[in-house]
Coordinates of C-alpha atoms in Angstrom, one line a residue:
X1 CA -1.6 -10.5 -136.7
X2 CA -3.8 -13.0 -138.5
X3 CA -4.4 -16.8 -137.2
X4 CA -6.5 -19.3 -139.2
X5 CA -8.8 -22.1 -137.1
X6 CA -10.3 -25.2 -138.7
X7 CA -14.4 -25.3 -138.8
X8 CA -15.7 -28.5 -140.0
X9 CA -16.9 -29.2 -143.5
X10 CA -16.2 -25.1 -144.2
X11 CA -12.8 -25.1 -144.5
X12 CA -10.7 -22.5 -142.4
X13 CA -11.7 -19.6 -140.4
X14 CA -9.5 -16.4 -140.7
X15 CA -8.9 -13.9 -137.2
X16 CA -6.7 -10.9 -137.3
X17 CA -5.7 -9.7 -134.2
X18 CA -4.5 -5.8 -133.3
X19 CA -2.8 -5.5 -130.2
X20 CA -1.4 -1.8 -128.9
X21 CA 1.5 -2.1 -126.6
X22 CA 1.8 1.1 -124.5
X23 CA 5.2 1.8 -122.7
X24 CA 4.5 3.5 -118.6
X25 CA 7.2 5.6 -118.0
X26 CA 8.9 6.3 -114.7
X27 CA 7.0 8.8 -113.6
X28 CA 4.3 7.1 -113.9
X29 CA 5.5 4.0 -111.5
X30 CA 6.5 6.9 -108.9
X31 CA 2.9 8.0 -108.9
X32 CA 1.7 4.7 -108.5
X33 CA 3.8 3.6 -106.1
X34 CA 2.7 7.0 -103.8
X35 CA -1.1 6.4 -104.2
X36 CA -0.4 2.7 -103.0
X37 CA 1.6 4.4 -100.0
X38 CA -1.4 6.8 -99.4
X39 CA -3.7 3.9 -99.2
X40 CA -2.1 2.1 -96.7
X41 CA -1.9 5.2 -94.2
X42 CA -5.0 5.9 -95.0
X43 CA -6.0 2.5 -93.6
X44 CA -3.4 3.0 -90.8
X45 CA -4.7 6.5 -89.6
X46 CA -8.2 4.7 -89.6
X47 CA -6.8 2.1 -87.4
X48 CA -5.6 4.9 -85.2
X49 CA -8.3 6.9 -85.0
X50 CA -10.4 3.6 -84.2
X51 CA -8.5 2.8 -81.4
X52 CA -8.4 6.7 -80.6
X53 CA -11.7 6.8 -80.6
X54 CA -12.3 3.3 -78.3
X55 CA -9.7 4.7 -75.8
X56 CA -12.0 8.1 -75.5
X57 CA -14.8 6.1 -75.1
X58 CA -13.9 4.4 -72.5
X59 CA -11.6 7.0 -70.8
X60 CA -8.2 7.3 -69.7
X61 CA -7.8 4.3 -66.7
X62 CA -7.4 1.0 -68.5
X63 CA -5.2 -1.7 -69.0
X64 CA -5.1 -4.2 -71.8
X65 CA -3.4 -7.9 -71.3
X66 CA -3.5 -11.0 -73.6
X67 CA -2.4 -14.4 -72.5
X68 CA 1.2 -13.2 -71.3
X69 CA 0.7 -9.6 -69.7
X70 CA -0.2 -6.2 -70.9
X71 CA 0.2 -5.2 -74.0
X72 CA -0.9 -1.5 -73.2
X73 CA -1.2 0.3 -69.9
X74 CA -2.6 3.7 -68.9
X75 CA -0.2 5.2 -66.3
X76 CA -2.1 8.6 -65.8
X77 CA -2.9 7.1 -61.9
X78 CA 0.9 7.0 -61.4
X79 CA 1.3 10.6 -62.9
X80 CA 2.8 9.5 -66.2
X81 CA 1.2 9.9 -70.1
X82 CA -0.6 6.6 -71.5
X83 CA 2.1 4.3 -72.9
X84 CA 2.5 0.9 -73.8
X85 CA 4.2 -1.0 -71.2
X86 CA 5.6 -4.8 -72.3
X87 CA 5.7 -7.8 -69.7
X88 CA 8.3 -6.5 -67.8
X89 CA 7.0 -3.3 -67.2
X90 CA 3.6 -4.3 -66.3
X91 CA 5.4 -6.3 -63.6
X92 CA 6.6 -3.4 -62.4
X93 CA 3.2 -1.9 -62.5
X94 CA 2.0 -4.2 -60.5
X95 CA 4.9 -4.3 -57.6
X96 CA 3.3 -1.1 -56.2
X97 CA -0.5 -3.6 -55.9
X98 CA -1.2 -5.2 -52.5
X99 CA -0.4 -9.1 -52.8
X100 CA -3.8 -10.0 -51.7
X101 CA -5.3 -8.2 -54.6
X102 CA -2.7 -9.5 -57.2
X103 CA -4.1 -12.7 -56.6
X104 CA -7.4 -11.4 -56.6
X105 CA -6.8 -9.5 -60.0
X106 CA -4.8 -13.2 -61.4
X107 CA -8.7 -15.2 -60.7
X108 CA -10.2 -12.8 -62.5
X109 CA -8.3 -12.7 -65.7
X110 CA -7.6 -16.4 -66.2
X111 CA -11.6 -16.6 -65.1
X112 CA -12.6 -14.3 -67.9
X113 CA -9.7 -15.8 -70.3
X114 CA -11.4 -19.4 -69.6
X115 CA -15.1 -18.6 -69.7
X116 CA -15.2 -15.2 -71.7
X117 CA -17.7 -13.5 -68.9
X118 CA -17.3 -10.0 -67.6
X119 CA -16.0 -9.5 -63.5
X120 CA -16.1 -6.4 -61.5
X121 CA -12.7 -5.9 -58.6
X122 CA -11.5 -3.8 -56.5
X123 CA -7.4 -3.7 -55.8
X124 CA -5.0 -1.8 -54.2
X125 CA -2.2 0.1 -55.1
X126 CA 0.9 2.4 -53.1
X127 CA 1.6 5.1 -55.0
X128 CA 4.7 7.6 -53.6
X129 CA 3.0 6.0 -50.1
X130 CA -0.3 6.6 -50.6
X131 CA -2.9 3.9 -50.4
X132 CA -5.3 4.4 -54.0
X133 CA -8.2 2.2 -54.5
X134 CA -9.2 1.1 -57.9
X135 CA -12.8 -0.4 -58.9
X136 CA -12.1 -3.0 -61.6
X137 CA -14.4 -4.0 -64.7
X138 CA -12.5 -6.7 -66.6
X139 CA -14.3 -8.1 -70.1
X140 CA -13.2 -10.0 -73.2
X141 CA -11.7 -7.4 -76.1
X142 CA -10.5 -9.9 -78.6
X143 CA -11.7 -13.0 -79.6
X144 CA -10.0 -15.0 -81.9
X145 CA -11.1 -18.7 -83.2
X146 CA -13.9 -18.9 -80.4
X147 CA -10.8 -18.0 -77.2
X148 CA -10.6 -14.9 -75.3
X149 CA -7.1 -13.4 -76.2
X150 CA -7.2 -10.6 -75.1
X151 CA -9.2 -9.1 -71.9
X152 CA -9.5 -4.4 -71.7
X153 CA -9.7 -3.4 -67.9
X154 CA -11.2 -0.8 -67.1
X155 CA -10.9 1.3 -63.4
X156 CA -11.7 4.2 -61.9
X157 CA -10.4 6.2 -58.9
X158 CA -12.5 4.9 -55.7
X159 CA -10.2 6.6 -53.0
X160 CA -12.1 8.9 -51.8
X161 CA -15.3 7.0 -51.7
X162 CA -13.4 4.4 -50.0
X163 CA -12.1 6.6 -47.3
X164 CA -15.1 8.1 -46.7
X165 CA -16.6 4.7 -46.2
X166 CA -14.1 3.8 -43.7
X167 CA -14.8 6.6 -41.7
X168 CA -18.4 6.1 -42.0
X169 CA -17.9 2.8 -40.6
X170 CA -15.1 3.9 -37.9
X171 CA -18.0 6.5 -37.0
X172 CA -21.0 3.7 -36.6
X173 CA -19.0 2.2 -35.2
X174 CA -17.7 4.5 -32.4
X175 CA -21.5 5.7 -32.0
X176 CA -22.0 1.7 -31.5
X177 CA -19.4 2.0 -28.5
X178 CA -20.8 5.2 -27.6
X179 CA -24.6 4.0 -27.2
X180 CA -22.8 0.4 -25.6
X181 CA -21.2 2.8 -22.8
X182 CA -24.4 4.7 -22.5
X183 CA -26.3 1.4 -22.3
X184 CA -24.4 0.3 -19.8
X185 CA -24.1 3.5 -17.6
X186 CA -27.2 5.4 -17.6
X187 CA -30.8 5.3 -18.4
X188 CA -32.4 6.6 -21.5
X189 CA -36.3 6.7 -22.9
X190 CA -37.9 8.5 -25.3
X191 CA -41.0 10.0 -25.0
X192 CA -44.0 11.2 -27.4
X193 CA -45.2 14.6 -27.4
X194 CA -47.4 13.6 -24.7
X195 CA -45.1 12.2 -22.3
X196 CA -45.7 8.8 -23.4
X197 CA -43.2 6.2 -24.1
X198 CA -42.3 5.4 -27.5
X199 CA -38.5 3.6 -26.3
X200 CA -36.8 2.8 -23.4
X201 CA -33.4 1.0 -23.0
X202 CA -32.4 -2.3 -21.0
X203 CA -30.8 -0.4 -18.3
X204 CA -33.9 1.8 -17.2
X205 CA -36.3 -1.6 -17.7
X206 CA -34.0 -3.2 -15.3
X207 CA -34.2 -0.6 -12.5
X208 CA -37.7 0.3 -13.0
X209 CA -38.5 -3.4 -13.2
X210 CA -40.9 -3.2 -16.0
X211 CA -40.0 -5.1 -19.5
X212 CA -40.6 -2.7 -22.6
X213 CA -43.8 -4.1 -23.8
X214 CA -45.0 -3.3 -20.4
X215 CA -43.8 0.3 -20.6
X216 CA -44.5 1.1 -24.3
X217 CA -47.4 3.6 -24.5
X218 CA -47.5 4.1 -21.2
X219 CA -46.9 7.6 -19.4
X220 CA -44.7 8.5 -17.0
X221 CA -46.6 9.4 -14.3
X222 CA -46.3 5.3 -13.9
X223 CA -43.0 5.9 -11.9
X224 CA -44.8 8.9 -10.0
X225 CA -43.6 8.4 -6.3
X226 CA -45.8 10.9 -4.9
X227 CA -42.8 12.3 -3.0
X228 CA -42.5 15.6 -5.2
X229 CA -45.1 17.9 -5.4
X230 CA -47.3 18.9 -7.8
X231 CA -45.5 22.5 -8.0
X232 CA -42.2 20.7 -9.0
X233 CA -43.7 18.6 -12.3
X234 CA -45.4 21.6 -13.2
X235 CA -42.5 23.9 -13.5
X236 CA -40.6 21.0 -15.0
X237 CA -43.2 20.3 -18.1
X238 CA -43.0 23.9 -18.5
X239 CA -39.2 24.3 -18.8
X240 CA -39.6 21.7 -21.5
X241 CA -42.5 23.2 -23.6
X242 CA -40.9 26.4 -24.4
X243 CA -37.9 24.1 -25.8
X244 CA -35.4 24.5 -23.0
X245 CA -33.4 21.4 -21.3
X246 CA -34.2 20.6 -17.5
X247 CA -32.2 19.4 -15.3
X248 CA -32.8 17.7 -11.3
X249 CA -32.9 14.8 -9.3
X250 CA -36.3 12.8 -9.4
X251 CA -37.6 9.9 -6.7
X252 CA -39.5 7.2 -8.9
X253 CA -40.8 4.3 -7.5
X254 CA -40.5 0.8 -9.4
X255 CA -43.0 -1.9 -10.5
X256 CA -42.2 -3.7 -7.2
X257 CA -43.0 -0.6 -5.0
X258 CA -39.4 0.2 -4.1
X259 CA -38.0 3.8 -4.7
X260 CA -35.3 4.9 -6.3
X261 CA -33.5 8.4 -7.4
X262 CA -32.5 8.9 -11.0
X263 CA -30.6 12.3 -11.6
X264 CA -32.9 13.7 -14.8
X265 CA -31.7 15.5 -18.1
X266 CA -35.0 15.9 -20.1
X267 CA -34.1 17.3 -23.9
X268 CA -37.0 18.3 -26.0
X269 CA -36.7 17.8 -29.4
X270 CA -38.5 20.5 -31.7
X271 CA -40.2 20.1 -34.7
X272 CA -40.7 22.9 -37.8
X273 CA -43.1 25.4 -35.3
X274 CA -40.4 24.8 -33.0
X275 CA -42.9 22.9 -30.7
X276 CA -41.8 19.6 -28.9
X277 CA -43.1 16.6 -30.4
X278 CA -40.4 14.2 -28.5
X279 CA -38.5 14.1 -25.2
X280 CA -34.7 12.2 -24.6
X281 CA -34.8 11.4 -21.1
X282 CA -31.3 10.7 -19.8
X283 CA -30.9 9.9 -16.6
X284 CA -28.7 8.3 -14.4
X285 CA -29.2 6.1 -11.3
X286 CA -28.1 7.8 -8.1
X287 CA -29.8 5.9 -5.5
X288 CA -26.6 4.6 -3.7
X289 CA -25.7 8.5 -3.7
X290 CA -28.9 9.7 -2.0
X291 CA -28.6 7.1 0.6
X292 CA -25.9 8.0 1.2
X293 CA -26.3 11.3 1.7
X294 CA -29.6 10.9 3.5
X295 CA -27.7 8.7 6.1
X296 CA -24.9 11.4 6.4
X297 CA -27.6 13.8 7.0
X298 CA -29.0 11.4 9.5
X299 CA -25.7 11.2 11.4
X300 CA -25.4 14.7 11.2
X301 CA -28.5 15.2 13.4
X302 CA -28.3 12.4 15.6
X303 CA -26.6 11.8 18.9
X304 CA -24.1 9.5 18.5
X305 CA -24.7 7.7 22.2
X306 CA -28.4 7.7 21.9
X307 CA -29.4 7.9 18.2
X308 CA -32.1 10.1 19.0
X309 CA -32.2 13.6 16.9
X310 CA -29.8 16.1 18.4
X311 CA -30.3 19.5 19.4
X312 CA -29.6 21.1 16.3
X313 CA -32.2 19.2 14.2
X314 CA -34.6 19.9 16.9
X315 CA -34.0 23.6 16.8
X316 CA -34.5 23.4 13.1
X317 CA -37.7 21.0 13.7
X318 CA -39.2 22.5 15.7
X319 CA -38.9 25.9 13.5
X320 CA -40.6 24.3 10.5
X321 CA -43.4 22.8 12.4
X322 CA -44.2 26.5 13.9
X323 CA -44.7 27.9 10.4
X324 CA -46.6 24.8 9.6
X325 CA -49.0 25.5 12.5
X326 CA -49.4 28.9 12.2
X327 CA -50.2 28.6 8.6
X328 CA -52.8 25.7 10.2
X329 CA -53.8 27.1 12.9
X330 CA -53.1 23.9 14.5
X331 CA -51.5 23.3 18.5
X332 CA -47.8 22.3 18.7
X333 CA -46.7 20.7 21.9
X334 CA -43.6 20.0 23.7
X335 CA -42.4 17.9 26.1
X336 CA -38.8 19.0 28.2
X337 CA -37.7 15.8 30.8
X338 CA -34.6 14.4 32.6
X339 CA -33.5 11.6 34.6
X340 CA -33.8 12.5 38.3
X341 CA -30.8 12.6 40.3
X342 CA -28.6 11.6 37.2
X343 CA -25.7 13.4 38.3
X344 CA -25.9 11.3 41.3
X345 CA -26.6 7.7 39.2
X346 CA -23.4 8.7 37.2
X347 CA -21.1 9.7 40.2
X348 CA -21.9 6.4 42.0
X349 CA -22.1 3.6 39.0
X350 CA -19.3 5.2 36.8
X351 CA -20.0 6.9 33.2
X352 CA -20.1 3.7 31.5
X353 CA -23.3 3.0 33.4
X354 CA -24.2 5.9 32.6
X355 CA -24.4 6.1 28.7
X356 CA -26.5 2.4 29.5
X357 CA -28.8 4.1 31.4
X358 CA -29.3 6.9 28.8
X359 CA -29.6 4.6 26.0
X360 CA -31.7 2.1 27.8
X361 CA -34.2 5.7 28.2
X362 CA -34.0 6.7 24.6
X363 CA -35.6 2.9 23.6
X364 CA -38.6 3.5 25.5
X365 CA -39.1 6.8 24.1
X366 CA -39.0 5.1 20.9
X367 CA -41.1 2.6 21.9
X368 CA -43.8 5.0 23.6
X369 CA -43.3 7.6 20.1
X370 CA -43.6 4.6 17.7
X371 CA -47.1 5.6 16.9
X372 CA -46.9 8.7 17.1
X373 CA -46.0 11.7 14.8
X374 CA -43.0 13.4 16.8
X375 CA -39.4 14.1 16.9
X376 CA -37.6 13.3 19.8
X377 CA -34.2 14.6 20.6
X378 CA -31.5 14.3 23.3
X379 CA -31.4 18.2 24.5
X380 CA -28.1 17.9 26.4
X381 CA -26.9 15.9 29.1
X382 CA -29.2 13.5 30.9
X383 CA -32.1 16.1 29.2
X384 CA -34.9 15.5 26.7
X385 CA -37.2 16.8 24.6
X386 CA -40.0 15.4 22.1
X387 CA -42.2 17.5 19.3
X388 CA -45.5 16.4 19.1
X389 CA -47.3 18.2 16.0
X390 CA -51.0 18.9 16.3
X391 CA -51.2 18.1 19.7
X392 CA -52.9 19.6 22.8
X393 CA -51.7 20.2 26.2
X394 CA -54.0 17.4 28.1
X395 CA -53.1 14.6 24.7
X396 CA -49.3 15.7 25.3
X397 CA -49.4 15.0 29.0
X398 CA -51.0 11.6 28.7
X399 CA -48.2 10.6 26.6
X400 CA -45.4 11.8 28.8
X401 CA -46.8 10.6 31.6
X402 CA -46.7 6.9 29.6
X403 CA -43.3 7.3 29.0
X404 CA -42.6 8.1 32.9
X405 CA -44.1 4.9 33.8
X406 CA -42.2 3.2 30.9
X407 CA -39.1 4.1 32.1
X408 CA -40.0 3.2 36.2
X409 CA -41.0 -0.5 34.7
X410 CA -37.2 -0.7 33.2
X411 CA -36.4 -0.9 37.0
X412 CA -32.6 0.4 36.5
X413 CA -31.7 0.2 39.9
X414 CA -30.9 4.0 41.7
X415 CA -28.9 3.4 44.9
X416 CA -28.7 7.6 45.4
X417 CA -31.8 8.4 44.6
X418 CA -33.9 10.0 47.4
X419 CA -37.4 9.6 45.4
X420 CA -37.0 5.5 44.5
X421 CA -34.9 3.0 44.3
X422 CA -35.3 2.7 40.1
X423 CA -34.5 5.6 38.1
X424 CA -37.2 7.6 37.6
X425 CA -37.8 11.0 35.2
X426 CA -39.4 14.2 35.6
X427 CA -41.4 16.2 32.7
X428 CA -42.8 19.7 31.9
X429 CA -45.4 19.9 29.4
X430 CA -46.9 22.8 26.8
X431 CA -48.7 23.6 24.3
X432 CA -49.6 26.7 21.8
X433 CA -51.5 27.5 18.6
X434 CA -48.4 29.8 17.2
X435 CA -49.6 33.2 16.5
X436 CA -48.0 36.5 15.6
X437 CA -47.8 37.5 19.1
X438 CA -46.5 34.1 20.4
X439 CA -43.2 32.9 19.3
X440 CA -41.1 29.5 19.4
X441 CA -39.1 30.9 22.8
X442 CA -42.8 31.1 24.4
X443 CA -43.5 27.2 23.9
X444 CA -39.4 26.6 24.9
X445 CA -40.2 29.0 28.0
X446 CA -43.2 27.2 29.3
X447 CA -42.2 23.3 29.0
X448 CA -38.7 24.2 30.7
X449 CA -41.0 26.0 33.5
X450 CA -42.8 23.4 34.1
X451 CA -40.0 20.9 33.9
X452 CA -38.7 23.3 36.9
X453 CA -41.9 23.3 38.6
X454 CA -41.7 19.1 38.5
X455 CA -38.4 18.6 39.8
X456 CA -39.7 20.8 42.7
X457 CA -42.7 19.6 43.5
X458 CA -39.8 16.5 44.4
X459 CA -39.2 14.6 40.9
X460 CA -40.8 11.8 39.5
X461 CA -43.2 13.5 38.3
X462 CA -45.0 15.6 34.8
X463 CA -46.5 19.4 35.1
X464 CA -48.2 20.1 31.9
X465 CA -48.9 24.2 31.6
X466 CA -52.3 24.9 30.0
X467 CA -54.6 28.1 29.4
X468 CA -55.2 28.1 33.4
X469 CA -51.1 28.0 33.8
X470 CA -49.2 25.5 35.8
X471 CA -51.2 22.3 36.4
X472 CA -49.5 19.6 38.4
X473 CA -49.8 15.6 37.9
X474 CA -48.0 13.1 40.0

């Protein structure tokens, strides 16, 4: 194909063309048409494996929502395979969250969806009646023209941690009760290795009357009230220090000088050598209790018309104080009296004059023993007897006689009485330094002798037997 083009002042320019016009065939369209197809599932399986590959990255609990709901939701939590759920079944999805945490989960999307920032949740859901909790990390995934449109959750399976919390906490807080109630009830301290205090709680700064500042780093021989003996600590300090608990009842005297009983559990707790190197003292306050008892025991050995010591507690007295003395070599004397003619007194004024008259004797015998060391006791009847530790026969004498002149100035008028006209009171007195060859029937023997000896020798009067035997004083 020729074609001719004008060039100025040279006339025409001559161009033959050659063009070759090839005919495709059909088979050559079909293999076109298949390598366009290959492309674009080439591009698709890329997209796929893309997303695969996101979706193993960040696991197999997500959830992601544009503007108007989820457009794909891993179900695994409820037991089903990852699918994509539309709007309808999201709603679903979330039927089974607690309402609170909806809301919760609703802030946080249009939040993120407004400012494009990243927010971490926690929700609830009931799944087949179980309570599952779900930690939450929401964050932008698409972004188109500068707006968030499309936000990836992300969660993972915080059950168990949660539970465990819960009963952490439902444990503090039972301990918290458990300490309250101890607080409240008993006394606790903590000691050092040493015996020193390193903590003590309100209740035990309240009875012992000392504040903590007062008490920290201080030992407990601060409460000592020299009441137990030395035996008794000893045996308890070395209970402790091999590791074992110990266990007894403890007098302790407070800030102010008052006493008071604490029933004592002292745990030691060991260290790697299995050595001590603190003490929990527990203890509890039984002061009430021991006064209690202490009056019962009282009661128990007192005569219930005179409230002097009865018989019984003198027989027991008086058996203690002879081992004493022997051990001491030391005199232990007795005094045995009765009112004269009481019989007599009781038949004429009646028995209720008679108790008066008895009780109106056991005060001056109180009086006269105030200052003295000695246990007196109503024998039986209208009869007496006193315990005087350490003393001799003449210093034992000289106080019965006192309390024979004590009871003639209470001038208790005697109309029977053939010695006076005021009721008056015989004594025998005696005294031994118990040895093996002497016994407690001995010292008995000899006052009620001389008590015998008095009341003939016509009343009213005390016969003390001495070394030289029966001595008679008027």
């Amino acid at each position: 194909m020729e074609r001719e083009y004008p060039i100025q002042n040279s006339g025409r320019l001559t161009v033959q063309y050659n063009y070759t016009v090839e005919i495709i065939s059909f088979a050559t369209l079909v293999g076109l048409f298949l390598l366009i197809i290959t492309v674009i599932h080439k591009n698709c399986t890329l997209r796929e494996r893309r997303k695969k590959n996101l979706l193993s990255y960040i696991g197999d609990r997500f959830v992601i929502v544009n503007r108007k709901g989820a457009i794909y939701c891993n179900t695994s939590l409820l037991g089903e395979k990852p699918s994509i759920m539309r709007s309808s079944n999201f709603t679903n999805w979330m039927d089974i969250m607690h309402p609170h945490d909806i809301l919760v989960l609703c802030n946080s999307a249009c939040k993120i969806f407004r400012e494009g920032n990243t927010d971490k949740i926690e929700i609830r859901l009931n799944v087949d009646g179980n309570i599952k909790y779900l930690e939450c990390i929401l964050r932008p995934f698409v972004i188109k023209n500068g707006e968030v449109s499309e936000i990836i959750m992300e969660y993972k399976d915080i059950t168990e941690r949660i539970v465990n919390e819960q009963k952490m906490k439902k444990t503090i807080k039972h301990f918290k009760e458990i300490k309250f109630a101890l607080d409240e009830s008993i006394l606790i301290e903590v000691l050092d290795s040493r015996a020193n205090i390193i903590y003590a709680n309100n209740q035990f700064c309240n009875l012992s009357g000392y504040p903590l500042d007062e008490l920290i780093g201080k030992n407990i021989r601060l409460f000592n009230s020299k009441y137990h003996s030395k035996e008794f600590f000893e045996d308890m300090w070395k209970t402790v220090s091999i590791g074992e608990v110990w266990r007894g009842d403890i007098r302790n005297q407070s800030k102010k000088g008052s006493y008071f009983w604490v029933n004592t559990t002292i745990v030691p707790f060991l260290n790697d050598n299995n050595k001590p190197h603190q003490y929990i003292v527990i203890r509890t306050d039984i002061t009430k209790n021991k006064e209690y008892e202490e009056k019962l025991e009282l009661w128990s050995n007192v005569d219930g018309l005179t409230t002097l010591f009865n018989r019984r507690y003198f027989e027991k007295q008086l058996s203690e104080y002879w081992e004493q003395h022997y051990l001491q070599k030391q005199p232990l004397a007795l005094i045995l009296f009765d009112v004269d003619y009481f019989k007599s007194y009781n038949d004429h004024n009646g028995h209720i004059m008679g108790d008066q008259c008895l009780v109106l004797i056991s005060d001056a015998v109180k009086q006269v023993l105030s200052s003295y060391e000695a246990v007196a006791a109503r024998y039986g009847g209208e009869e007496f007897v006193i315990i005087l530790p350490g003393k001799r026969a003449d210093d034992a004498f000289e106080i019965a006689e006192t309390l024979r002149m004590k009871v003639i100035d209470l001038q208790i008028p005697h109309a029977k009485s053939i010695e006076n006209q005021y009721v008056t009171m015989s004594s025998g007195v005696a005294s031994i330094i118990p040895k093996e060859e002497k016994n407690i029937d001995n010292l008995k023997k000899r006052a009620d002798i001389a008590l015998y000896q008095a009341k003939n020798n016509g009343r009213n009067c005390t016969v003390m037997w001495n070394s030289e035997g029966l001595v008679l004083y008027e």
